[in-house]
CSV table of C-alpha atoms in Angstrom, one decimal:
chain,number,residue,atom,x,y,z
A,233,UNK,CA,25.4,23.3,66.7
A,234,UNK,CA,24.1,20.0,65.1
A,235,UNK,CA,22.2,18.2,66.7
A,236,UNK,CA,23.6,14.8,67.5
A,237,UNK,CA,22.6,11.3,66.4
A,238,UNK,CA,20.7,10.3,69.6
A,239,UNK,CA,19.0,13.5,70.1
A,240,UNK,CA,17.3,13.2,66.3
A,241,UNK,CA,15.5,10.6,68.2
A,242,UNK,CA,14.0,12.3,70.6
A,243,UNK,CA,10.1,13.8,70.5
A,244,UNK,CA,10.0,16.3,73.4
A,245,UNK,CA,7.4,19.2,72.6
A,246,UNK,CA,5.4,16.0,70.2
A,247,UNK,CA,2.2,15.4,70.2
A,248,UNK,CA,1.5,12.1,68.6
A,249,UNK,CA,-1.8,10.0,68.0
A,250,UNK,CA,-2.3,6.0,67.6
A,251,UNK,CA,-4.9,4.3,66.8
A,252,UNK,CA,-5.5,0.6,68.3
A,253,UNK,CA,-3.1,1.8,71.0
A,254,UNK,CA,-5.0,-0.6,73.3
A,255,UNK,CA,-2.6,-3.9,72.8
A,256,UNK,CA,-0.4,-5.5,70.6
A,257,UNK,CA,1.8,-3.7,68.0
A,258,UNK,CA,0.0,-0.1,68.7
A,259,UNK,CA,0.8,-0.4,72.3
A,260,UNK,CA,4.2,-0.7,71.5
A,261,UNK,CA,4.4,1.9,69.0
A,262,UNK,CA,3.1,4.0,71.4
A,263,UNK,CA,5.3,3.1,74.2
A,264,UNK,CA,8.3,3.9,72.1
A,265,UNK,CA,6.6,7.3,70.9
A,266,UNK,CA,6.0,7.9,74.8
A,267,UNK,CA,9.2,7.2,76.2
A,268,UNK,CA,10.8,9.1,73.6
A,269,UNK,CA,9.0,12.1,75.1
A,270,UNK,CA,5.8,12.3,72.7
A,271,UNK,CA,2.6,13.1,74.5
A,272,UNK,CA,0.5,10.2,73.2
A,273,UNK,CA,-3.0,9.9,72.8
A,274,UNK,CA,-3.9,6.4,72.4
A,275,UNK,CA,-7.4,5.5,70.2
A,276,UNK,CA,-9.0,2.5,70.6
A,277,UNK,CA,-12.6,1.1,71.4
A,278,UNK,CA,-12.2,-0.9,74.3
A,279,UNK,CA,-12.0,1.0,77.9
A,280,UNK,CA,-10.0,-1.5,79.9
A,281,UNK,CA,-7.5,-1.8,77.3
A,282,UNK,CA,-7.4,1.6,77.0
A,283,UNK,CA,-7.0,1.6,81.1
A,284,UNK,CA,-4.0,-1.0,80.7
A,285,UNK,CA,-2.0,0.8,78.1
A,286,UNK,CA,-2.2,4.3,79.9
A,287,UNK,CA,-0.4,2.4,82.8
A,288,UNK,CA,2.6,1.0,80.3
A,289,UNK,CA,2.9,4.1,78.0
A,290,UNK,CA,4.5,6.9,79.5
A,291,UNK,CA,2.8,10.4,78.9
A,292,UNK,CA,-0.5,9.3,77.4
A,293,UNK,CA,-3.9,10.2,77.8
A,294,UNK,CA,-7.2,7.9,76.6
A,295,UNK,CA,-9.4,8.1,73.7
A,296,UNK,CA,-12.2,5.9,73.8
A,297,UNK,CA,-13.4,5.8,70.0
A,298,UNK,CA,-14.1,3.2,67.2
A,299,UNK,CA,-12.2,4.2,63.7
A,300,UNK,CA,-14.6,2.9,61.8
A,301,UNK,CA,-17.3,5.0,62.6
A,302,UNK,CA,-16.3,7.9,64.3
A,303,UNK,CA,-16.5,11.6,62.2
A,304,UNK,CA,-12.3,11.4,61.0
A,305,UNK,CA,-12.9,15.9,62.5
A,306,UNK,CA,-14.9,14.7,65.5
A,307,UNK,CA,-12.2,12.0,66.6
A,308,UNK,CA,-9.2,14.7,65.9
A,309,UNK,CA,-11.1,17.7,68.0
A,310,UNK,CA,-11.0,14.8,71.2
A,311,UNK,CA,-7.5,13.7,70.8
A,312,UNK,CA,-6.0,17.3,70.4
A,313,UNK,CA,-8.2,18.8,73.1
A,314,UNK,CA,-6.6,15.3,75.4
A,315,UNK,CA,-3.4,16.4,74.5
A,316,UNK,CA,-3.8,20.1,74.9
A,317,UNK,CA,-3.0,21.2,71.3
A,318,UNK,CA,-2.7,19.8,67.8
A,319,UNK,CA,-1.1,16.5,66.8
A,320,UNK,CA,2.6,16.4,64.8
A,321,UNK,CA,2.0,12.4,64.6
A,322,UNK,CA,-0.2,9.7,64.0
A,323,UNK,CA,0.6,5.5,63.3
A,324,UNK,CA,-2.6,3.7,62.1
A,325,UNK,CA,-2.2,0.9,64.1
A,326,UNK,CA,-5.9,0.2,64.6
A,327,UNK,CA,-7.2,-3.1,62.8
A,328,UNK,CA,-8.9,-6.7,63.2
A,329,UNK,CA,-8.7,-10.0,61.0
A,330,UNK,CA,-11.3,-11.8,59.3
A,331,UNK,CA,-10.9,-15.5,57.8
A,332,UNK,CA,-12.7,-16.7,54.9
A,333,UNK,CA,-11.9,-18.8,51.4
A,334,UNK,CA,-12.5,-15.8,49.0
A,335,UNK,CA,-15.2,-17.8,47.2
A,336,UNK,CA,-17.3,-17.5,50.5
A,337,UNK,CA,-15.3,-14.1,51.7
A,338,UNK,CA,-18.7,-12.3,52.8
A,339,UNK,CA,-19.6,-8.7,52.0
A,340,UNK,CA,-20.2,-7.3,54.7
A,341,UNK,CA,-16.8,-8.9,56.1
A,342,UNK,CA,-15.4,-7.2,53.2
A,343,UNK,CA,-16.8,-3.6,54.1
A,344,UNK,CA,-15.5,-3.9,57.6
A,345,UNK,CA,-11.9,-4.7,56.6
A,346,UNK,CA,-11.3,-2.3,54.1
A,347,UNK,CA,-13.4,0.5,56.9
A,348,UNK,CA,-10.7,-0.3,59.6
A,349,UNK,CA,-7.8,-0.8,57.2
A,350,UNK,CA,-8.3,1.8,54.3
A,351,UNK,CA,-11.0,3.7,54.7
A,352,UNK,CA,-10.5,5.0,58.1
A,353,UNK,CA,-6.6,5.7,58.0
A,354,UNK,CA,-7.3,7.8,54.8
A,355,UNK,CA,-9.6,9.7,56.6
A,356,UNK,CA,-8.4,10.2,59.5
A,357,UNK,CA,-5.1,11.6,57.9
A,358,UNK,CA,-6.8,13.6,55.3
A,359,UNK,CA,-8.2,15.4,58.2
A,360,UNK,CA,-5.0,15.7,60.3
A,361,UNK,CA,-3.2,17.0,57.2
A,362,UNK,CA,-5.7,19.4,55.7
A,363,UNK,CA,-5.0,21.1,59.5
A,364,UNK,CA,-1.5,20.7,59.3
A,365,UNK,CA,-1.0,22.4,55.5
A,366,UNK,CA,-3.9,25.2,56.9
A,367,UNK,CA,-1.6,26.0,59.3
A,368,UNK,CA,1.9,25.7,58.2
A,369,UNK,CA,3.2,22.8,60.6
A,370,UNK,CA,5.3,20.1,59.9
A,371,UNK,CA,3.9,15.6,60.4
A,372,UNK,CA,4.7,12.2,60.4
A,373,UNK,CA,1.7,10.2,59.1
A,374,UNK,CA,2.5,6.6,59.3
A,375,UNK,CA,0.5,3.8,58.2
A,376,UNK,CA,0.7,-0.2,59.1
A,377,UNK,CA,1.0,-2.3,55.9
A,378,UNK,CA,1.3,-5.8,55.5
A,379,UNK,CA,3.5,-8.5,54.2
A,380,UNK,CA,0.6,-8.4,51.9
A,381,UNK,CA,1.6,-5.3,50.3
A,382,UNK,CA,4.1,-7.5,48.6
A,383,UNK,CA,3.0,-10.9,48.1
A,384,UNK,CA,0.2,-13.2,48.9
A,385,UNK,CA,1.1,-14.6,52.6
A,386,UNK,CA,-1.9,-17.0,53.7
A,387,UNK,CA,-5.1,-17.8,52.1
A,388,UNK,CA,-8.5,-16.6,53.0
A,389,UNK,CA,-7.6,-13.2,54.0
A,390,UNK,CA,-8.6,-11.5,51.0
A,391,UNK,CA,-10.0,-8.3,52.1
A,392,UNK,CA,-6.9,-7.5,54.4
A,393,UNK,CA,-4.8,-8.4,51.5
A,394,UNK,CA,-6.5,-6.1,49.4
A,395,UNK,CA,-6.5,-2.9,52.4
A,396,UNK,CA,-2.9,-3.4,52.5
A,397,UNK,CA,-2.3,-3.2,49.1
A,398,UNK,CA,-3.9,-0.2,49.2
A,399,UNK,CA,-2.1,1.7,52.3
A,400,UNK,CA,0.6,1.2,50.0
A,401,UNK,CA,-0.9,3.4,47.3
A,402,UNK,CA,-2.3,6.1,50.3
A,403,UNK,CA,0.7,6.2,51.5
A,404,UNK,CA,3.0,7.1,48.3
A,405,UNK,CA,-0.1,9.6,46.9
A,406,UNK,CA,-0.2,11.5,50.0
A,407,UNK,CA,3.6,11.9,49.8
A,408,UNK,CA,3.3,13.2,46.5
A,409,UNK,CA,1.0,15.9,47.5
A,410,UNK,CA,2.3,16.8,50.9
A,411,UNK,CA,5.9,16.1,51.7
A,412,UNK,CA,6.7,19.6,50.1
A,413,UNK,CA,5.0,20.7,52.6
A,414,UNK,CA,7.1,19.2,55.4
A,415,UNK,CA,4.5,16.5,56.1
A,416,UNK,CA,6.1,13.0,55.7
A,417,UNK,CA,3.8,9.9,55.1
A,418,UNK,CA,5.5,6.0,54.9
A,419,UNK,CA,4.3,3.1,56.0
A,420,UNK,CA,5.6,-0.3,57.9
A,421,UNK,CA,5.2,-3.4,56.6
A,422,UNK,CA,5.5,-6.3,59.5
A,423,UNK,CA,5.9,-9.5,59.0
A,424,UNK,CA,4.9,-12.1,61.1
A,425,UNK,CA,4.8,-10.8,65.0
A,426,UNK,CA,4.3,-12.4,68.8
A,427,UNK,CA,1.0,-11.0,69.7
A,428,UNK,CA,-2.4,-11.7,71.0
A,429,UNK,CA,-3.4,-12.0,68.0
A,430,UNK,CA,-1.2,-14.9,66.1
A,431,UNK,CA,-1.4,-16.6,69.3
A,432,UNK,CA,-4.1,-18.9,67.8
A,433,UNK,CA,-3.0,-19.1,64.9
A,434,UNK,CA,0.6,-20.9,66.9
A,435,UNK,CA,-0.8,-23.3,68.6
A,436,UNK,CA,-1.1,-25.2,65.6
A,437,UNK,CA,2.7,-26.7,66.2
A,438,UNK,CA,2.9,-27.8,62.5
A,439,UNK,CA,1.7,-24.4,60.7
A,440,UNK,CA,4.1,-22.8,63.4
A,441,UNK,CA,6.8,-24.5,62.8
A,442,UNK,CA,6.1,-24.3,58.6
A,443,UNK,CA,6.6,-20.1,59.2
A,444,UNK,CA,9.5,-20.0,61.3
A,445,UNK,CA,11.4,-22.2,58.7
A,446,UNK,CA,10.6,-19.8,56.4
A,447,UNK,CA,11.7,-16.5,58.5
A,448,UNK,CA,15.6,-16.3,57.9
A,449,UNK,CA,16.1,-15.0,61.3
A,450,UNK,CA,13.8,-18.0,62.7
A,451,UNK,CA,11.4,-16.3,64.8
A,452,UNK,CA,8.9,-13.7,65.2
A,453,UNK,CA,9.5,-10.2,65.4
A,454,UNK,CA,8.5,-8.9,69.0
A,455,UNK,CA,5.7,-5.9,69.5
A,456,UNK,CA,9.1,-3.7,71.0
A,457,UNK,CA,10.6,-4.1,67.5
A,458,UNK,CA,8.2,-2.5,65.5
A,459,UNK,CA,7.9,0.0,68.4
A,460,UNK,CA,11.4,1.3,67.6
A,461,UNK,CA,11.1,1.6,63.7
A,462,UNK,CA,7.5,3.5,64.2
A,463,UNK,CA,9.9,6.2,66.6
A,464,UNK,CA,12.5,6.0,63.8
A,465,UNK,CA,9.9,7.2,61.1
A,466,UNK,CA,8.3,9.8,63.8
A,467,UNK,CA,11.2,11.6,64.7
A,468,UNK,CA,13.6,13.5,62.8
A,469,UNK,CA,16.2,10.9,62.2
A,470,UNK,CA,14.5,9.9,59.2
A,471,UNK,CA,13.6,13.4,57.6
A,472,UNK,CA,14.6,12.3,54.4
A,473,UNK,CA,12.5,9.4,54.4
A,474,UNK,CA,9.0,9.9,52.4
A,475,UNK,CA,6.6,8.0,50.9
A,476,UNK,CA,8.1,4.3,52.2
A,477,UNK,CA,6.7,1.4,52.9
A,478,UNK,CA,9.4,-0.1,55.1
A,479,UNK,CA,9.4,-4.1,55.5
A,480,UNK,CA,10.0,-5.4,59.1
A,481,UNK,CA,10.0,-9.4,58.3
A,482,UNK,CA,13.0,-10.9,59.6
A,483,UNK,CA,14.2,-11.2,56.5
A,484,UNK,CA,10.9,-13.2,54.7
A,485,UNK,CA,10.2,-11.0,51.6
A,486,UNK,CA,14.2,-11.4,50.7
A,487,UNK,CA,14.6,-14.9,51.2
C-alpha cells in the first residue's frame, strides 16, 4: 500500500545532523527535523546555546564543535556515536556575517567566511557521503544558500556573497555525482528572515522599512518557515527533488 501524503513526511528511524543548531534558522530546521521524528544532533560551538536548543528540539542530543576547524571525520565519528549509528541527514545551517566595503573587505575576514560557508559544508558532506556510497545507504544533504546566489542584495558583504554563490555550485556538482546513488543534495535559498541576527540591522526604521516594501508579501519570513521546507527536502516527499537551490523570499527574487 502507498504510503500516504502526510506519512512521506515523516523521519521515524532518521538520524539527521545540523550544524549551527544553536539558534536562529538551524534551530528551527532542527526542530522541524525533530518533531518529525528525526533523531537530531545539533553542532554548534557555543554550550549554552547548545543547552537551550536541546530543551526546544525534540529528540536531540549536543555536539559541542566549531565547523571551521574541526577534522570534517573527527566531527562525524562524535555526532554518529551521539546518535547511536550513522547519519541519513545533514542541513549546513552553521554561519556568521562580516561587514566591510570590498575595497577594505580584509583577508583574513575573507578566509573565515568562505571556512564557515564553503569550505566547511563541502567537507563535512564529502565525508558524510563517501560513508554513505561505501556503504550503500540512501541521504539528504542540504545546504543554506543565499539571496546572494542570485543577485547582489546589500553591499559590503562580499565574501558571503561570494560562499553562497558557491554552495550553489556544491550543491548541483555533488548531485551530479551522487543522486544515482540515492543521495539527494539541494539547497535553500532564504531571503530576508526574523532572527537574532537581522535584529540590528532593523532597528534602523528607514533601512527596515526600505526591505519590507520591497518583499511582496511585506514581511520577513519566520525561523518556523524555513523549518518546514528544510523537513520537506529531508524526507521523502521530495524524492524527486535533486540538485535545487530552492528560494524562500517572500516573493523578492520574482518581483
Amino acid at each position: 500500500m502507498a504510503a500516504s501524503a502526510l506519512d512521506l513526511f515523516k523521519l521515524d528511524g532518521r538520524r539527521a545532523i545540523v550544524t549551527g543548531g544553536g539558534r536562529g534558522i538551524g534551530q528551527a530546521m532542527a526542530q522541524a527535523l525533530g518533531e518529525a521524528g528525526a533523531q537530531v544532533a545539533l553542532v554548534a560551538r557555543t554550550a549554552s546555546q547548545l543547552r537551550e536548543s536541546t530543551e526546544q528540539v525534540p529528540n536531540s542530543v549536543a555536539v559541542a564543535a566549531d565547523v571551521m576547524t574541526v577534522d570534517a571525520a573527527a566531527l562525524l565519528d562524535d555526532c554518529e556515536d551521539a546518535l547511536g549509528g550513522p547519519a541519513d541527514i545533514i542541513v549546513h545551517a552553521a554561519g556568521f556575517q562580516h561587514r566591510e566595503p570590498a575595497v577594505d573587505f580584509p583577508r583574513e575576514e575573507w578566509d573565515r567566511i568562505l571556512q564557515v560557508h564553503l569550505t566547511a559544508p563541502f567537507l563535512i558532506s564529502q565525508e558524510l557521503g563517501r560513508r554513505q556510497i561505501d556503504a550503500g545507504r540512501p541521504g539528504s544533504h542540504i545546504f543554506i544558500g543565499s539571496l546572494n546566489n542570485f543577485q547582489s542584495v546589500v553591499p559590503d558583504i562580499v565574501a558571503y556573497a561570494a560562499a553562497k554563490s558557491g554552495i550553489g555550485g556544491v550543491v548541483r556538482a555533488f548531485s551530479k555525482e551522487w543522486s544515482g546513488k540515492g543521495i539527494r543534495c539541494n539547497g535553500i535559498a532564504p531571503g530576508w528572515v526574523h532572527t537574532a541576527l537581522t535584529e540590528t540591522l532593523f532597528s534602523d526604521w528607514q533601512r527596515a522599512k526600505s526591505i519590507n516594501d520591497r518583499i511582496p508579501m511585506g514581511r520577513l519570513a519566520e525561523p518556523s518557515e524555513l523549518g518546514s521546507v528544510a523537513l520537506f527536502l529531508a524526507s521523502d516527499a521530495s524524492s524527486y527533488i535533486t540538485g535545487q537551490m530552492l528560494v524562500v523570499d517572500g516573493g523578492w527574487t520574482s518581483a
